[in-house]
Amino acid sequence: MKDFIVTIAREYGSGGRLIGQQLAQELNIPFYDKELIKLAAQESGFTEDFIERMERKKTVSFFDNLYMTGQELPVADQVFLIQSQVIRKIAEKGSCVIVGRCADYVLRDYDNCLRIFIHAPLEWRIKCVRDVYHENVANYHDYLQKQDKNRAGYYNYFTQKKWGKAQNYHLSIDSSIGIPNAVRVIRELVAAFSGGER
């Protein structure tokens, strides 16, 4: 069975991280989400807190900034490039699950990369954020929409693609079918994709 990478992009509160963790555990392969921040910090010398803040910051145009002459690339863009290097190094090591950080785009040229997008109805996500993540906010509707807008902005900015658009992924799945069911569907796809049973 060949090595494979599963990248998971997700709407906020859709359980994408939980799905990724459970999938990695069942497949007995490494799982990366917040761990990427720590690895990027080690690689760059930036603090983990600083990298987390830079993940939420973007400048005018990433691709325009790449071609700037005589000026240093904005720090948020530097952090993205460092994280991209870390993601590629991880992918070279063997099978794994990577959540977020535009990993599907970073590994777009890897033919062993399976790209997944997790979504769910707003009410289901609100229940998940409130009852599973135990986040207490004044207005859950506004909060989730803001989080999704931030994720979409980050993804669209760095990739020049549209976050959540079905054509960017091998599979888009509604996690309101249940986390275990979503994991089962992805496992079956992984088995078919990687040419073996797990």
PDB file of N, CA and C in Angstrom, residues 50-117:
ATOM      1  N   PHE A  50       3.057  34.084  18.017  1.00  0.00           N
ATOM      2  CA  PHE A  50       3.212  35.018  16.898  1.00  0.00           C
ATOM      3  C   PHE A  50       2.717  34.383  15.594  1.00  0.00           C
ATOM      4  N   ILE A  51       3.069  33.136  15.370  1.00  0.00           N
ATOM      5  CA  ILE A  51       2.636  32.434  14.156  1.00  0.00           C
ATOM      6  C   ILE A  51       1.118  32.305  14.128  1.00  0.00           C
ATOM      7  N   GLU A  52       0.527  31.995  15.281  1.00  0.00           N
ATOM      8  CA  GLU A  52      -0.936  31.890  15.350  1.00  0.00           C
ATOM      9  C   GLU A  52      -1.605  33.215  14.986  1.00  0.00           C
ATOM     10  N   ARG A  53      -1.032  34.316  15.457  1.00  0.00           N
ATOM     11  CA  ARG A  53      -1.592  35.633  15.136  1.00  0.00           C
ATOM     12  C   ARG A  53      -1.423  35.948  13.650  1.00  0.00           C
ATOM     13  N   MET A  54      -0.282  35.581  13.087  1.00  0.00           N
ATOM     14  CA  MET A  54      -0.019  35.859  11.672  1.00  0.00           C
ATOM     15  C   MET A  54      -0.925  35.037  10.747  1.00  0.00           C
ATOM     16  N   GLU A  55      -1.377  33.878  11.251  1.00  0.00           N
ATOM     17  CA  GLU A  55      -2.300  33.057  10.465  1.00  0.00           C
ATOM     18  C   GLU A  55      -3.623  33.770  10.209  1.00  0.00           C
ATOM     19  N   ARG A  56      -3.930  34.715  11.080  1.00  0.00           N
ATOM     20  CA  ARG A  56      -5.193  35.441  10.944  1.00  0.00           C
ATOM     21  C   ARG A  56      -5.021  36.781  10.243  1.00  0.00           C
ATOM     22  N   LYS A  57      -3.798  37.023   9.764  1.00  0.00           N
ATOM     23  CA  LYS A  57      -3.518  38.311   9.133  1.00  0.00           C
ATOM     24  C   LYS A  57      -3.129  38.092   7.683  1.00  0.00           C
ATOM     25  N   LYS A  58      -3.640  38.950   6.805  1.00  0.00           N
ATOM     26  CA  LYS A  58      -3.256  38.852   5.401  1.00  0.00           C
ATOM     27  C   LYS A  58      -3.029  40.246   4.833  1.00  0.00           C
ATOM     28  N   THR A  59      -2.246  40.305   3.770  1.00  0.00           N
ATOM     29  CA  THR A  59      -1.965  41.585   3.144  1.00  0.00           C
ATOM     30  C   THR A  59      -2.754  41.685   1.850  1.00  0.00           C
ATOM     31  N   VAL A  60      -2.402  42.620   0.985  1.00  0.00           N
ATOM     32  CA  VAL A  60      -3.245  42.908  -0.177  1.00  0.00           C
ATOM     33  C   VAL A  60      -3.309  41.761  -1.172  1.00  0.00           C
ATOM     34  N   SER A  61      -2.186  41.268  -1.626  1.00  0.00           N
ATOM     35  CA  SER A  61      -2.180  40.179  -2.596  1.00  0.00           C
ATOM     36  C   SER A  61      -0.915  39.357  -2.444  1.00  0.00           C
ATOM     37  N   PHE A  62      -1.085  38.112  -2.065  1.00  0.00           N
ATOM     38  CA  PHE A  62       0.056  37.237  -1.835  1.00  0.00           C
ATOM     39  C   PHE A  62       0.919  37.097  -3.074  1.00  0.00           C
ATOM     40  N   PHE A  63       0.317  36.840  -4.225  1.00  0.00           N
ATOM     41  CA  PHE A  63       1.093  36.616  -5.433  1.00  0.00           C
ATOM     42  C   PHE A  63       1.770  37.893  -5.909  1.00  0.00           C
ATOM     43  N   ASP A  64       1.141  39.047  -5.718  1.00  0.00           N
ATOM     44  CA  ASP A  64       1.806  40.316  -6.024  1.00  0.00           C
ATOM     45  C   ASP A  64       3.009  40.501  -5.111  1.00  0.00           C
ATOM     46  N   ASN A  65       2.839  40.159  -3.827  1.00  0.00           N
ATOM     47  CA  ASN A  65       3.932  40.320  -2.868  1.00  0.00           C
ATOM     48  C   ASN A  65       5.126  39.433  -3.202  1.00  0.00           C
ATOM     49  N   LEU A  66       4.870  38.262  -3.791  1.00  0.00           N
ATOM     50  CA  LEU A  66       5.967  37.362  -4.155  1.00  0.00           C
ATOM     51  C   LEU A  66       6.907  37.998  -5.170  1.00  0.00           C
ATOM     52  N   TYR A  67       6.371  38.931  -5.960  1.00  0.00           N
ATOM     53  CA  TYR A  67       7.167  39.549  -7.017  1.00  0.00           C
ATOM     54  C   TYR A  67       7.651  40.948  -6.663  1.00  0.00           C
ATOM     55  N   MET A  68       7.508  41.318  -5.388  1.00  0.00           N
ATOM     56  CA  MET A  68       8.003  42.617  -4.963  1.00  0.00           C
ATOM     57  C   MET A  68       9.521  42.642  -5.070  1.00  0.00           C
ATOM     58  N   THR A  69      10.064  43.758  -5.482  1.00  0.00           N
ATOM     59  CA  THR A  69      11.519  43.881  -5.583  1.00  0.00           C
ATOM     60  C   THR A  69      11.987  44.952  -4.622  1.00  0.00           C
ATOM     61  N   GLY A  70      13.106  44.676  -3.970  1.00  0.00           N
ATOM     62  CA  GLY A  70      13.688  45.644  -3.064  1.00  0.00           C
ATOM     63  C   GLY A  70      12.948  45.802  -1.751  1.00  0.00           C
ATOM     64  N   GLN A  71      11.962  44.964  -1.514  1.00  0.00           N
ATOM     65  CA  GLN A  71      11.223  45.025  -0.261  1.00  0.00           C
ATOM     66  C   GLN A  71      11.095  43.628   0.324  1.00  0.00           C
ATOM     67  N   GLU A  72      11.018  43.583   1.639  1.00  0.00           N
ATOM     68  CA  GLU A  72      10.859  42.288   2.308  1.00  0.00           C
ATOM     69  C   GLU A  72       9.402  41.860   2.256  1.00  0.00           C
ATOM     70  N   LEU A  73       9.187  40.558   2.081  1.00  0.00           N
ATOM     71  CA  LEU A  73       7.829  40.010   2.056  1.00  0.00           C
ATOM     72  C   LEU A  73       7.168  40.247   3.415  1.00  0.00           C
ATOM     73  N   PRO A  74       5.876  40.621   3.440  1.00  0.00           N
ATOM     74  CA  PRO A  74       5.190  40.809   4.726  1.00  0.00           C
ATOM     75  C   PRO A  74       5.307  39.562   5.603  1.00  0.00           C
ATOM     76  N   VAL A  75       5.350  39.791   6.917  1.00  0.00           N
ATOM     77  CA  VAL A  75       5.593  38.690   7.857  1.00  0.00           C
ATOM     78  C   VAL A  75       4.532  37.602   7.751  1.00  0.00           C
ATOM     79  N   ALA A  76       3.265  37.975   7.569  1.00  0.00           N
ATOM     80  CA  ALA A  76       2.199  36.973   7.448  1.00  0.00           C
ATOM     81  C   ALA A  76       2.463  36.054   6.263  1.00  0.00           C
ATOM     82  N   ASP A  77       2.987  36.609   5.179  1.00  0.00           N
ATOM     83  CA  ASP A  77       3.303  35.815   3.998  1.00  0.00           C
ATOM     84  C   ASP A  77       4.524  34.926   4.239  1.00  0.00           C
ATOM     85  N   GLN A  78       5.491  35.452   4.994  1.00  0.00           N
ATOM     86  CA  GLN A  78       6.663  34.648   5.352  1.00  0.00           C
ATOM     87  C   GLN A  78       6.236  33.432   6.169  1.00  0.00           C
ATOM     88  N   VAL A  79       5.322  33.656   7.109  1.00  0.00           N
ATOM     89  CA  VAL A  79       4.833  32.563   7.952  1.00  0.00           C
ATOM     90  C   VAL A  79       4.133  31.505   7.103  1.00  0.00           C
ATOM     91  N   PHE A  80       3.326  31.950   6.125  1.00  0.00           N
ATOM     92  CA  PHE A  80       2.660  30.994   5.238  1.00  0.00           C
ATOM     93  C   PHE A  80       3.680  30.154   4.480  1.00  0.00           C
ATOM     94  N   LEU A  81       4.728  30.778   3.962  1.00  0.00           N
ATOM     95  CA  LEU A  81       5.755  30.049   3.209  1.00  0.00           C
ATOM     96  C   LEU A  81       6.504  29.067   4.106  1.00  0.00           C
ATOM     97  N   ILE A  82       6.770  29.461   5.344  1.00  0.00           N
ATOM     98  CA  ILE A  82       7.435  28.560   6.296  1.00  0.00           C
ATOM     99  C   ILE A  82       6.540  27.358   6.591  1.00  0.00           C
ATOM    100  N   GLN A  83       5.254  27.622   6.852  1.00  0.00           N
ATOM    101  CA  GLN A  83       4.335  26.517   7.116  1.00  0.00           C
ATOM    102  C   GLN A  83       4.213  25.603   5.898  1.00  0.00           C
ATOM    103  N   SER A  84       4.246  26.178   4.717  1.00  0.00           N
ATOM    104  CA  SER A  84       4.181  25.378   3.486  1.00  0.00           C
ATOM    105  C   SER A  84       5.384  24.441   3.386  1.00  0.00           C
ATOM    106  N   GLN A  85       6.573  24.952   3.744  1.00  0.00           N
ATOM    107  CA  GLN A  85       7.776  24.111   3.740  1.00  0.00           C
ATOM    108  C   GLN A  85       7.641  22.968   4.742  1.00  0.00           C
ATOM    109  N   VAL A  86       7.094  23.284   5.924  1.00  0.00           N
ATOM    110  CA  VAL A  86       6.900  22.266   6.956  1.00  0.00           C
ATOM    111  C   VAL A  86       5.918  21.202   6.470  1.00  0.00           C
ATOM    112  N   ILE A  87       4.837  21.624   5.837  1.00  0.00           N
ATOM    113  CA  ILE A  87       3.830  20.685   5.318  1.00  0.00           C
ATOM    114  C   ILE A  87       4.451  19.760   4.275  1.00  0.00           C
ATOM    115  N   ARG A  88       5.263  20.300   3.392  1.00  0.00           N
ATOM    116  CA  ARG A  88       5.912  19.458   2.366  1.00  0.00           C
ATOM    117  C   ARG A  88       6.883  18.465   2.992  1.00  0.00           C
ATOM    118  N   LYS A  89       7.624  18.895   4.009  1.00  0.00           N
ATOM    119  CA  LYS A  89       8.551  17.989   4.702  1.00  0.00           C
ATOM    120  C   LYS A  89       7.788  16.842   5.360  1.00  0.00           C
ATOM    121  N   ILE A  90       6.670  17.177   5.994  1.00  0.00           N
ATOM    122  CA  ILE A  90       5.828  16.156   6.630  1.00  0.00           C
ATOM    123  C   ILE A  90       5.322  15.168   5.579  1.00  0.00           C
ATOM    124  N   ALA A  91       4.873  15.697   4.439  1.00  0.00           N
ATOM    125  CA  ALA A  91       4.328  14.845   3.375  1.00  0.00           C
ATOM    126  C   ALA A  91       5.375  13.889   2.829  1.00  0.00           C
ATOM    127  N   GLU A  92       6.626  14.319   2.833  1.00  0.00           N
ATOM    128  CA  GLU A  92       7.708  13.469   2.314  1.00  0.00           C
ATOM    129  C   GLU A  92       8.017  12.304   3.251  1.00  0.00           C
ATOM    130  N   LYS A  93       7.639  12.436   4.522  1.00  0.00           N
ATOM    131  CA  LYS A  93       7.978  11.410   5.512  1.00  0.00           C
ATOM    132  C   LYS A  93       7.092  10.174   5.420  1.00  0.00           C
ATOM    133  N   GLY A  94       5.865  10.343   4.881  1.00  0.00           N
ATOM    134  CA  GLY A  94       4.962   9.198   4.798  1.00  0.00           C
ATOM    135  C   GLY A  94       3.521   9.590   5.051  1.00  0.00           C
ATOM    136  N   SER A  95       2.682   8.602   5.195  1.00  0.00           N
ATOM    137  CA  SER A  95       1.239   8.827   5.351  1.00  0.00           C
ATOM    138  C   SER A  95       0.928   9.680   6.577  1.00  0.00           C
ATOM    139  N   CYS A  96      -0.078  10.551   6.454  1.00  0.00           N
ATOM    140  CA  CYS A  96      -0.486  11.393   7.573  1.00  0.00           C
ATOM    141  C   CYS A  96      -1.808  12.079   7.250  1.00  0.00           C
ATOM    142  N   VAL A  97      -2.395  12.713   8.261  1.00  0.00           N
ATOM    143  CA  VAL A  97      -3.587  13.544   8.108  1.00  0.00           C
ATOM    144  C   VAL A  97      -3.197  14.964   8.508  1.00  0.00           C
ATOM    145  N   ILE A  98      -3.496  15.928   7.657  1.00  0.00           N
ATOM    146  CA  ILE A  98      -3.174  17.334   7.928  1.00  0.00           C
ATOM    147  C   ILE A  98      -4.465  18.146   7.870  1.00  0.00           C
ATOM    148  N   VAL A  99      -4.735  18.903   8.922  1.00  0.00           N
ATOM    149  CA  VAL A  99      -5.941  19.730   8.982  1.00  0.00           C
ATOM    150  C   VAL A  99      -5.576  21.199   8.771  1.00  0.00           C
ATOM    151  N   GLY A 100      -6.287  21.837   7.849  1.00  0.00           N
ATOM    152  CA  GLY A 100      -6.177  23.277   7.652  1.00  0.00           C
ATOM    153  C   GLY A 100      -4.902  23.746   6.991  1.00  0.00           C
ATOM    154  N   ARG A 101      -4.641  25.041   7.123  1.00  0.00           N
ATOM    155  CA  ARG A 101      -3.445  25.718   6.644  1.00  0.00           C
ATOM    156  C   ARG A 101      -3.185  25.545   5.153  1.00  0.00           C
ATOM    157  N   CYS A 102      -4.271  25.465   4.393  1.00  0.00           N
ATOM    158  CA  CYS A 102      -4.197  25.378   2.922  1.00  0.00           C
ATOM    159  C   CYS A 102      -3.363  24.188   2.447  1.00  0.00           C
ATOM    160  N   ALA A 103      -3.312  23.126   3.267  1.00  0.00           N
ATOM    161  CA  ALA A 103      -2.475  21.976   2.928  1.00  0.00           C
ATOM    162  C   ALA A 103      -2.886  21.344   1.600  1.00  0.00           C
ATOM    163  N   ASP A 104      -4.188  21.361   1.295  1.00  0.00           N
ATOM    164  CA  ASP A 104      -4.635  20.805   0.013  1.00  0.00           C
ATOM    165  C   ASP A 104      -3.992  21.546  -1.149  1.00  0.00           C
ATOM    166  N   TYR A 105      -3.835  22.854  -1.006  1.00  0.00           N
ATOM    167  CA  TYR A 105      -3.217  23.666  -2.052  1.00  0.00           C
ATOM    168  C   TYR A 105      -1.700  23.499  -2.052  1.00  0.00           C
ATOM    169  N   VAL A 106      -1.104  23.524  -0.865  1.00  0.00           N
ATOM    170  CA  VAL A 106       0.345  23.376  -0.749  1.00  0.00           C
ATOM    171  C   VAL A 106       0.810  22.067  -1.391  1.00  0.00           C
ATOM    172  N   LEU A 107      -0.005  21.010  -1.239  1.00  0.00           N
ATOM    173  CA  LEU A 107       0.354  19.681  -1.766  1.00  0.00           C
ATOM    174  C   LEU A 107      -0.381  19.368  -3.073  1.00  0.00           C
ATOM    175  N   ARG A 108      -0.774  20.394  -3.790  1.00  0.00           N
ATOM    176  CA  ARG A 108      -1.577  20.205  -5.017  1.00  0.00           C
ATOM    177  C   ARG A 108      -0.864  19.390  -6.083  1.00  0.00           C
ATOM    178  N   ASP A 109       0.469  19.367  -6.064  1.00  0.00           N
ATOM    179  CA  ASP A 109       1.220  18.613  -7.074  1.00  0.00           C
ATOM    180  C   ASP A 109       1.564  17.199  -6.613  1.00  0.00           C
ATOM    181  N   TYR A 110       1.108  16.829  -5.439  1.00  0.00           N
ATOM    182  CA  TYR A 110       1.373  15.486  -4.905  1.00  0.00           C
ATOM    183  C   TYR A 110       0.234  14.567  -5.338  1.00  0.00           C
ATOM    184  N   ASP A 111       0.559  13.549  -6.115  1.00  0.00           N
ATOM    185  CA  ASP A 111      -0.510  12.667  -6.600  1.00  0.00           C
ATOM    186  C   ASP A 111      -1.001  11.699  -5.531  1.00  0.00           C
ATOM    187  N   ASN A 112      -0.340  11.698  -4.365  1.00  0.00           N
ATOM    188  CA  ASN A 112      -0.786  10.834  -3.269  1.00  0.00           C
ATOM    189  C   ASN A 112      -1.530  11.625  -2.193  1.00  0.00           C
ATOM    190  N   CYS A 113      -2.009  12.819  -2.560  1.00  0.00           N
ATOM    191  CA  CYS A 113      -2.729  13.681  -1.616  1.00  0.00           C
ATOM    192  C   CYS A 113      -4.226  13.632  -1.889  1.00  0.00           C
ATOM    193  N   LEU A 114      -4.976  13.272  -0.871  1.00  0.00           N
ATOM    194  CA  LEU A 114      -6.433  13.197  -0.951  1.00  0.00           C
ATOM    195  C   LEU A 114      -7.008  14.420  -0.238  1.00  0.00           C
ATOM    196  N   ARG A 115      -7.757  15.241  -0.954  1.00  0.00           N
ATOM    197  CA  ARG A 115      -8.251  16.517  -0.434  1.00  0.00           C
ATOM    198  C   ARG A 115      -9.729  16.402  -0.026  1.00  0.00           C
ATOM    199  N   ILE A 116     -10.012  16.702   1.256  1.00  0.00           N
ATOM    200  CA  ILE A 116     -11.358  16.570   1.817  1.00  0.00           C
ATOM    201  C   ILE A 116     -11.829  17.929   2.338  1.00  0.00           C
ATOM    202  N   PHE A 117     -13.110  18.225   2.140  1.00  0.00           N
ATOM    203  CA  PHE A 117     -13.710  19.418   2.753  1.00  0.00           C
ATOM    204  C   PHE A 117     -14.891  18.979   3.612  1.00  0.00           C
TER     205      PHE A 117
END
